Amino acid sequence: MATETTEQPIDIELPKSLRATRLGAIAHLRLARAEKRNALDDGTVLGLETFFTRLPGDIRAVVLTGEGAHFSAGLDLFDRLSEVTEHHDPLEGVLHSRMWHRAFDAIQFGRTPVIAALHGAVVGGGLELAAATHIRVAERSTYYGLPEGQRGIFLGGGGSVRIARLIGVARIQDMMLTGRTLSAEEGHSAGATQYLVDDGKGFETAMALAAKAASNTLTTNFAVLHALPRIFESDPASGLLTESLMAAIAETSGEAKERLKDFLEKRAAKVTRQS
Ligand code: 1HE
């Protein structure tokens, strides 16, 4: 893999609220609306969809961060209030939520692993966004909230499905019914994140993890991103069959044969204890 040390631009047209650069094979996408605490308006959500569906083919992993003191304040309530006041139309609301689903599906079921580095507020739609990524790293300043409950609205960006699978329905019910927030430590032990790091260490940790994920074969990463969650959701018999099919495709790829040969000829790294 290329070992470039300077960030280069990525040629995808994005709204001002998103900024993308690349460092070798890793893209760095920033929520760049710090003055509004990275609140997600329609333009930003559509920009996320554009970014993840138009990623250059040689990008092998993405790191997602938020600029300023918070990762994201969730749905842009001003943007939304004007739509709701103007339209009074339930169908418009359904289509709006489906637009978020499309954009976040492009993240979860895209071409590359996505690692989110979280800090500060990760609330509402911001938590739904984080839940669509594959690995979440939280700095200790992170806290999680679902203020939808207090705002008189509901989840709409896939949280009922994705956040529920991470931390469970009972925690979501508590957060939405009572306004409870979870600290970085509570979120971590509940399953919201795979890594908990000191403040200021999120980005470098996420970049290091992205480099590891980027060095896997494309087929294995495809299997992990696309097959594994579907297998988990399916009935066991169908899941086992899908697993066998995916395993056969993965092990017959040219890259897998090379890697297996490297191990047999003692050129590959051993599995070692990390901490
Ligand atoms: C916003 C938003 C927003 C801030 N939409 N403009 N989300 C919420 O209910 C969270 C609401 N936000 C907050 O609780 C706080 O802003 C934070 C804890 C995130 C940050 O606090 P702080 O003190 O750093 O910032 P602030 O002074 O509250 O906000 C700074 C500016 O950002 C201010 O604008 P200004 O023009 O007065 O400077 C805020 O109005 C603006 N701002 N949050 C719009 N959310 C698909 S369904 C998903 C449903 C949801 O996500 S519901 C959860 C919505």
CSV table of C-alpha atoms and ligand atoms in Angstrom, one decimal:
chain,number,residue,atom,x,y,z
A,1,MET,CA,0.0,0.0,0.0
A,2,ALA,CA,1.1,3.6,-0.7
A,3,THR,CA,2.8,5.3,2.3
A,4,GLU,CA,2.0,8.9,1.5
A,5,THR,CA,2.4,11.3,4.3
A,6,THR,CA,0.6,14.4,3.0
A,7,GLU,CA,-3.2,14.6,2.7
A,8,GLN,CA,-4.4,15.0,-0.9
A,9,PRO,CA,-7.9,16.2,-2.0
A,10,ILE,CA,-10.5,13.8,-3.2
A,11,ASP,CA,-12.3,14.7,-6.3
A,12,ILE,CA,-16.0,14.3,-5.2
A,13,GLU,CA,-18.3,17.3,-5.2
A,14,LEU,CA,-19.5,17.7,-1.6
A,15,PRO,CA,-21.5,20.3,0.3
A,16,LYS,CA,-19.5,22.8,2.5
A,17,SER,CA,-20.5,20.8,5.6
A,18,LEU,CA,-18.3,17.9,4.5
A,19,ARG,CA,-14.6,17.9,3.8
A,20,ALA,CA,-12.7,14.9,2.3
A,21,THR,CA,-9.0,14.3,1.9
A,22,ARG,CA,-7.0,11.1,1.4
A,23,LEU,CA,-3.8,9.8,2.9
A,24,GLY,CA,-2.6,7.1,0.6
A,25,ALA,CA,-5.4,4.5,0.4
A,26,ILE,CA,-7.3,5.9,3.4
A,27,ALA,CA,-9.9,8.7,3.0
A,28,HIS,CA,-10.6,11.1,5.8
A,29,LEU,CA,-14.1,12.5,5.8
A,30,ARG,CA,-14.9,15.3,8.2
A,31,LEU,CA,-18.3,16.7,9.3
A,32,ALA,CA,-17.3,20.3,8.9
A,33,ARG,CA,-20.1,22.4,10.3
A,34,ALA,CA,-18.7,23.0,13.8
A,35,GLU,CA,-20.6,26.3,14.2
A,36,LYS,CA,-23.8,24.2,14.2
A,37,ARG,CA,-22.2,21.4,16.1
A,38,ASN,CA,-22.2,19.3,12.9
A,39,ALA,CA,-26.0,19.2,12.8
A,40,LEU,CA,-27.1,17.1,9.8
A,41,ASP,CA,-29.2,19.0,7.3
A,42,ASP,CA,-30.5,17.4,4.1
A,43,GLY,CA,-27.5,18.6,2.1
A,44,THR,CA,-25.1,16.9,4.4
A,45,VAL,CA,-27.0,13.6,4.5
A,46,LEU,CA,-27.2,13.6,0.7
A,47,GLY,CA,-23.5,14.6,0.6
A,48,LEU,CA,-22.7,11.5,2.8
A,49,GLU,CA,-24.6,9.3,0.3
A,50,THR,CA,-22.7,10.9,-2.6
A,51,PHE,CA,-19.3,10.4,-0.9
A,52,PHE,CA,-19.8,6.8,0.0
A,53,THR,CA,-21.3,5.8,-3.4
A,54,ARG,CA,-18.6,7.7,-5.4
A,55,LEU,CA,-15.4,6.7,-3.5
A,56,PRO,CA,-12.5,6.3,-5.9
A,57,GLY,CA,-11.8,2.6,-6.4
A,58,ASP,CA,-8.3,2.7,-4.8
A,59,ILE,CA,-9.6,3.9,-1.5
A,60,ARG,CA,-9.5,0.9,0.9
A,61,ALA,CA,-10.8,2.4,4.2
A,62,VAL,CA,-12.5,5.6,5.4
A,63,VAL,CA,-12.1,7.5,8.7
A,64,LEU,CA,-15.0,9.7,9.7
A,65,THR,CA,-14.6,12.5,12.3
A,66,GLY,CA,-16.4,15.7,13.4
A,67,GLU,CA,-14.7,19.1,13.5
A,68,GLY,CA,-15.0,21.3,16.6
A,69,ALA,CA,-16.0,20.3,20.1
A,70,HIS,CA,-18.7,17.6,19.2
A,71,PHE,CA,-19.0,14.8,16.7
A,72,SER,CA,-22.6,15.6,15.8
A,73,ALA,CA,-25.7,17.2,17.3
A,74,GLY,CA,-27.9,15.0,15.0
A,75,LEU,CA,-30.8,16.1,12.8
A,76,ASP,CA,-30.7,19.8,11.9
A,77,LEU,CA,-33.8,20.8,13.8
A,78,PHE,CA,-34.2,24.2,12.1
A,79,ASP,CA,-33.9,22.6,8.6
A,80,ARG,CA,-36.5,20.0,9.6
A,81,LEU,CA,-38.9,22.4,11.4
A,82,SER,CA,-39.2,24.5,8.2
A,83,GLU,CA,-40.0,21.3,6.1
A,84,VAL,CA,-42.6,20.1,8.7
A,85,THR,CA,-44.2,23.5,9.0
A,86,GLU,CA,-44.4,23.9,5.2
A,87,HIS,CA,-45.6,20.5,4.2
A,88,HIS,CA,-47.7,18.9,7.1
A,89,ASP,CA,-47.4,15.7,5.0
A,90,PRO,CA,-46.6,12.3,6.6
A,91,LEU,CA,-45.4,10.9,3.2
A,92,GLU,CA,-42.8,13.7,3.0
A,93,GLY,CA,-41.6,12.6,6.5
A,94,VAL,CA,-41.4,8.9,5.4
A,95,LEU,CA,-39.4,9.9,2.3
A,96,HIS,CA,-37.1,12.1,4.4
A,97,SER,CA,-36.4,9.2,6.8
A,98,ARG,CA,-35.9,6.9,3.8
A,99,MET,CA,-33.3,9.3,2.4
A,100,TRP,CA,-31.3,9.0,5.6
A,101,HIS,CA,-31.7,5.2,5.4
A,102,ARG,CA,-30.3,5.3,1.8
A,103,ALA,CA,-27.3,7.4,2.8
A,104,PHE,CA,-26.4,5.4,5.9
A,105,ASP,CA,-26.9,2.1,4.0
A,106,ALA,CA,-24.3,3.5,1.6
A,107,ILE,CA,-21.9,3.6,4.6
A,108,GLN,CA,-22.8,0.3,6.1
A,109,PHE,CA,-22.9,-1.6,2.9
A,110,GLY,CA,-20.4,0.3,0.9
A,111,ARG,CA,-17.1,-0.7,-0.7
A,112,THR,CA,-14.8,0.0,2.3
A,113,PRO,CA,-14.6,-0.4,6.0
A,114,VAL,CA,-15.5,2.9,7.8
A,115,ILE,CA,-14.0,3.8,11.2
A,116,ALA,CA,-15.6,6.6,13.2
A,117,ALA,CA,-13.6,8.6,15.7
A,118,LEU,CA,-16.1,10.1,18.2
A,119,HIS,CA,-15.8,12.9,20.7
A,120,GLY,CA,-18.2,15.3,22.6
A,121,ALA,CA,-21.9,15.0,21.8
A,122,VAL,CA,-22.9,12.0,19.7
A,123,VAL,CA,-26.6,12.5,19.8
A,124,GLY,CA,-29.8,11.6,17.8
A,125,GLY,CA,-29.0,11.3,14.1
A,126,GLY,CA,-25.3,11.7,15.0
A,127,LEU,CA,-25.5,8.4,16.9
A,128,GLU,CA,-27.4,6.9,14.1
A,129,LEU,CA,-24.6,7.9,11.7
A,130,ALA,CA,-22.0,6.5,14.0
A,131,ALA,CA,-23.9,3.2,14.2
A,132,ALA,CA,-23.8,2.8,10.4
A,133,THR,CA,-19.9,2.7,10.5
A,134,HIS,CA,-18.1,-0.6,11.2
A,135,ILE,CA,-15.7,0.4,14.0
A,136,ARG,CA,-16.3,3.2,16.5
A,137,VAL,CA,-13.5,4.7,18.6
A,138,ALA,CA,-14.6,7.0,21.4
A,139,GLU,CA,-12.5,9.6,23.1
A,140,ARG,CA,-13.3,10.0,26.8
A,141,SER,CA,-15.2,13.3,26.2
A,142,THR,CA,-17.8,11.4,24.2
A,143,TYR,CA,-21.4,11.2,25.4
A,144,TYR,CA,-24.5,9.7,23.8
A,145,GLY,CA,-28.0,10.9,23.8
A,146,LEU,CA,-31.3,10.3,22.0
A,147,PRO,CA,-33.1,13.7,22.5
A,148,GLU,CA,-35.8,12.6,20.0
A,149,GLY,CA,-37.8,11.6,23.1
A,150,GLN,CA,-37.7,15.1,24.5
A,151,ARG,CA,-38.2,16.8,21.1
A,152,GLY,CA,-41.5,14.9,20.4
A,153,ILE,CA,-40.1,13.1,17.4
A,154,PHE,CA,-38.7,9.6,16.8
A,155,LEU,CA,-35.6,7.9,15.4
A,156,GLY,CA,-35.5,8.2,11.7
A,157,GLY,CA,-32.0,7.5,10.5
A,158,GLY,CA,-31.9,3.7,11.2
A,159,GLY,CA,-31.4,3.9,14.9
A,160,SER,CA,-34.2,1.5,15.8
A,161,VAL,CA,-32.3,-1.1,13.8
A,162,ARG,CA,-28.6,-0.2,14.2
A,163,ILE,CA,-28.4,1.3,17.6
A,164,ALA,CA,-30.7,-1.4,19.0
A,165,ARG,CA,-28.3,-4.0,17.7
A,166,LEU,CA,-25.4,-2.3,19.4
A,167,ILE,CA,-26.7,-1.4,22.8
A,168,GLY,CA,-30.1,-3.1,23.0
A,169,VAL,CA,-33.7,-1.9,23.0
A,170,ALA,CA,-33.9,-1.5,26.8
A,171,ARG,CA,-31.2,1.2,26.8
A,172,ILE,CA,-32.7,3.0,23.9
A,173,GLN,CA,-36.1,3.0,25.8
A,174,ASP,CA,-34.4,4.4,28.9
A,175,MET,CA,-32.6,7.1,26.9
A,176,MET,CA,-35.6,8.2,24.9
A,177,LEU,CA,-38.2,8.0,27.7
A,178,THR,CA,-36.1,9.7,30.4
A,179,GLY,CA,-33.5,11.8,28.4
A,180,ARG,CA,-30.7,9.8,30.0
A,181,THR,CA,-27.3,10.2,28.4
A,182,LEU,CA,-24.5,7.7,28.5
A,183,SER,CA,-20.9,8.6,29.1
A,184,ALA,CA,-18.1,7.3,26.9
A,185,GLU,CA,-17.4,4.6,29.5
A,186,GLU,CA,-21.0,3.6,29.8
A,187,GLY,CA,-21.4,3.5,26.0
A,188,HIS,CA,-18.3,1.4,25.7
A,189,SER,CA,-19.4,-1.2,28.1
A,190,ALA,CA,-22.9,-1.2,26.5
A,191,GLY,CA,-21.4,-2.1,23.2
A,192,ALA,CA,-21.6,1.3,21.3
A,193,THR,CA,-17.8,1.3,20.7
A,194,GLN,CA,-15.0,-1.2,20.1
A,195,TYR,CA,-12.3,1.2,21.4
A,196,LEU,CA,-12.2,3.8,24.2
A,197,VAL,CA,-9.2,6.1,24.1
A,198,ASP,CA,-7.9,9.3,25.8
A,199,ASP,CA,-9.0,12.7,24.5
A,200,GLY,CA,-7.0,13.7,21.4
A,201,LYS,CA,-6.2,10.1,20.5
A,202,GLY,CA,-9.3,9.2,18.5
A,203,PHE,CA,-8.1,10.2,15.0
A,204,GLU,CA,-4.7,8.5,15.2
A,205,THR,CA,-6.3,5.3,16.7
A,206,ALA,CA,-8.9,5.3,13.9
A,207,MET,CA,-6.2,5.9,11.2
A,208,ALA,CA,-4.1,3.0,12.6
A,209,LEU,CA,-7.2,0.7,12.6
A,210,ALA,CA,-8.1,1.9,9.0
A,211,ALA,CA,-4.6,1.0,7.8
A,212,LYS,CA,-5.0,-2.5,9.2
A,213,ALA,CA,-8.5,-3.0,7.6
A,214,ALA,CA,-7.2,-1.5,4.4
A,215,SER,CA,-4.4,-4.2,4.2
A,216,ASN,CA,-7.0,-7.1,4.1
A,217,THR,CA,-8.0,-8.6,0.8
A,218,LEU,CA,-11.0,-6.9,-0.9
A,219,THR,CA,-12.9,-10.2,-0.8
A,220,THR,CA,-12.5,-10.7,2.9
A,221,ASN,CA,-13.6,-7.1,3.6
A,222,PHE,CA,-16.6,-7.6,1.3
A,223,ALA,CA,-17.5,-10.7,3.2
A,224,VAL,CA,-17.2,-9.0,6.6
A,225,LEU,CA,-19.2,-5.9,5.5
A,226,HIS,CA,-21.8,-7.5,3.3
A,227,ALA,CA,-22.2,-11.2,4.1
A,228,LEU,CA,-21.6,-11.3,7.9
A,229,PRO,CA,-24.5,-8.9,9.0
A,230,ARG,CA,-26.9,-10.6,6.5
A,231,ILE,CA,-25.9,-14.0,7.8
A,232,PHE,CA,-26.4,-12.8,11.4
A,233,GLU,CA,-30.0,-11.7,10.5
A,234,SER,CA,-31.0,-14.8,8.6
A,235,ASP,CA,-32.3,-18.1,9.9
A,236,PRO,CA,-29.4,-20.4,10.9
A,237,ALA,CA,-29.8,-22.9,8.0
A,238,SER,CA,-29.7,-20.1,5.4
A,239,GLY,CA,-26.9,-18.4,7.3
A,240,LEU,CA,-24.8,-21.5,7.3
A,241,LEU,CA,-25.3,-22.0,3.6
A,242,THR,CA,-24.4,-18.3,2.8
A,243,GLU,CA,-21.3,-18.7,5.0
A,244,SER,CA,-20.2,-21.7,3.0
A,245,LEU,CA,-20.7,-19.9,-0.3
A,246,MET,CA,-18.9,-16.8,0.9
A,247,ALA,CA,-16.0,-18.9,2.4
A,248,ALA,CA,-15.5,-20.7,-0.9
A,249,ILE,CA,-15.4,-17.5,-2.9
A,250,ALA,CA,-13.0,-15.9,-0.4
A,251,GLU,CA,-10.5,-18.8,-0.3
A,252,THR,CA,-10.4,-19.2,-4.0
A,253,SER,CA,-9.4,-15.6,-4.6
A,254,GLY,CA,-5.9,-15.1,-5.9
A,255,GLU,CA,-5.0,-12.9,-3.0
A,256,ALA,CA,-6.1,-15.6,-0.5
A,257,LYS,CA,-4.0,-18.2,-2.2
A,258,GLU,CA,-0.9,-16.0,-1.9
A,259,ARG,CA,-1.5,-15.2,1.7
A,260,LEU,CA,-2.1,-18.9,2.6
A,261,LYS,CA,1.1,-19.8,0.8
A,262,ASP,CA,3.0,-17.0,2.6
A,263,PHE,CA,1.9,-18.6,5.9
A,264,LEU,CA,2.9,-22.1,4.9
A,265,GLU,CA,6.3,-20.9,3.8
A,266,LYS,CA,6.7,-19.0,7.1
A,267,ARG,CA,6.7,-15.5,5.6
A,268,ALA,CA,3.5,-14.4,7.3
A,269,ALA,CA,3.2,-12.7,10.7
A,270,LYS,CA,2.0,-14.9,13.6
A,271,VAL,CA,-1.0,-14.1,15.7
A,272,THR,CA,0.3,-12.5,18.8
A,273,ARG,CA,-1.1,-11.2,22.1
A,274,GLN,CA,-1.5,-7.4,21.7
A,275,SER,CA,-1.9,-6.2,25.3
B,1,1HE,C1,-28.3,23.1,16.1
B,1,1HE,C2,-28.4,21.8,16.6
B,1,1HE,C3,-29.4,20.9,15.9
B,1,1HE,C4,-27.0,22.7,17.8
B,1,1HE,N1,-30.0,21.5,14.8
B,1,1HE,N2,-28.9,23.5,15.0
B,1,1HE,N3,-30.5,17.1,18.3
B,1,1HE,C5,-30.6,17.7,19.5
B,1,1HE,O1,-31.7,17.8,20.0
B,1,1HE,C6,-29.4,18.2,20.0
B,1,1HE,C7,-29.5,19.7,20.1
B,1,1HE,N4,-28.2,20.4,20.4
B,1,1HE,C8,-27.7,20.4,21.7
B,1,1HE,O2,-28.2,19.8,22.6
B,1,1HE,C9,-26.4,21.2,21.9
B,1,1HE,O3,-26.3,22.1,20.8
B,1,1HE,C10,-25.1,20.4,21.9
B,1,1HE,C11,-25.0,19.6,23.2
B,1,1HE,C12,-25.0,19.4,20.7
B,1,1HE,C13,-23.9,21.3,21.8
B,1,1HE,O4,-24.0,22.3,22.8
B,1,1HE,P1,-23.1,23.7,22.7
B,1,1HE,O5,-23.4,24.5,23.9
B,1,1HE,O6,-21.7,23.3,22.3
B,1,1HE,O7,-23.7,24.4,21.4
B,1,1HE,P2,-25.0,25.3,21.3
B,1,1HE,O8,-24.8,26.7,21.7
B,1,1HE,O9,-26.2,24.6,21.8
B,1,1HE,O10,-25.3,25.3,19.7
B,1,1HE,C14,-24.4,26.0,18.8
B,1,1HE,C15,-25.2,26.3,17.5
B,1,1HE,O11,-25.5,25.1,16.9
B,1,1HE,C16,-26.5,27.0,17.8
B,1,1HE,O12,-26.7,27.9,16.7
B,1,1HE,P3,-26.5,29.5,16.8
B,1,1HE,O13,-26.9,30.0,15.5
B,1,1HE,O14,-27.4,29.9,17.9
B,1,1HE,O15,-25.1,29.7,17.1
B,1,1HE,C17,-27.5,25.9,17.8
B,1,1HE,O16,-28.8,26.3,17.5
B,1,1HE,C18,-26.9,25.0,16.7
B,1,1HE,N5,-27.4,23.6,16.9
B,1,1HE,N6,-27.6,21.6,17.6
B,1,1HE,C19,-29.8,22.7,14.4
B,1,1HE,N7,-29.6,19.7,16.2
B,1,1HE,C20,-33.2,11.2,11.3
B,1,1HE,S1,-34.0,11.5,12.7
B,1,1HE,C21,-32.8,12.0,13.8
B,1,1HE,C22,-33.5,12.8,14.9
B,1,1HE,C23,-32.5,13.6,15.7
B,1,1HE,O17,-31.3,13.6,15.5
B,1,1HE,S2,-33.2,14.4,17.1
B,1,1HE,C24,-31.8,15.1,17.9
B,1,1HE,C25,-31.6,16.5,17.5
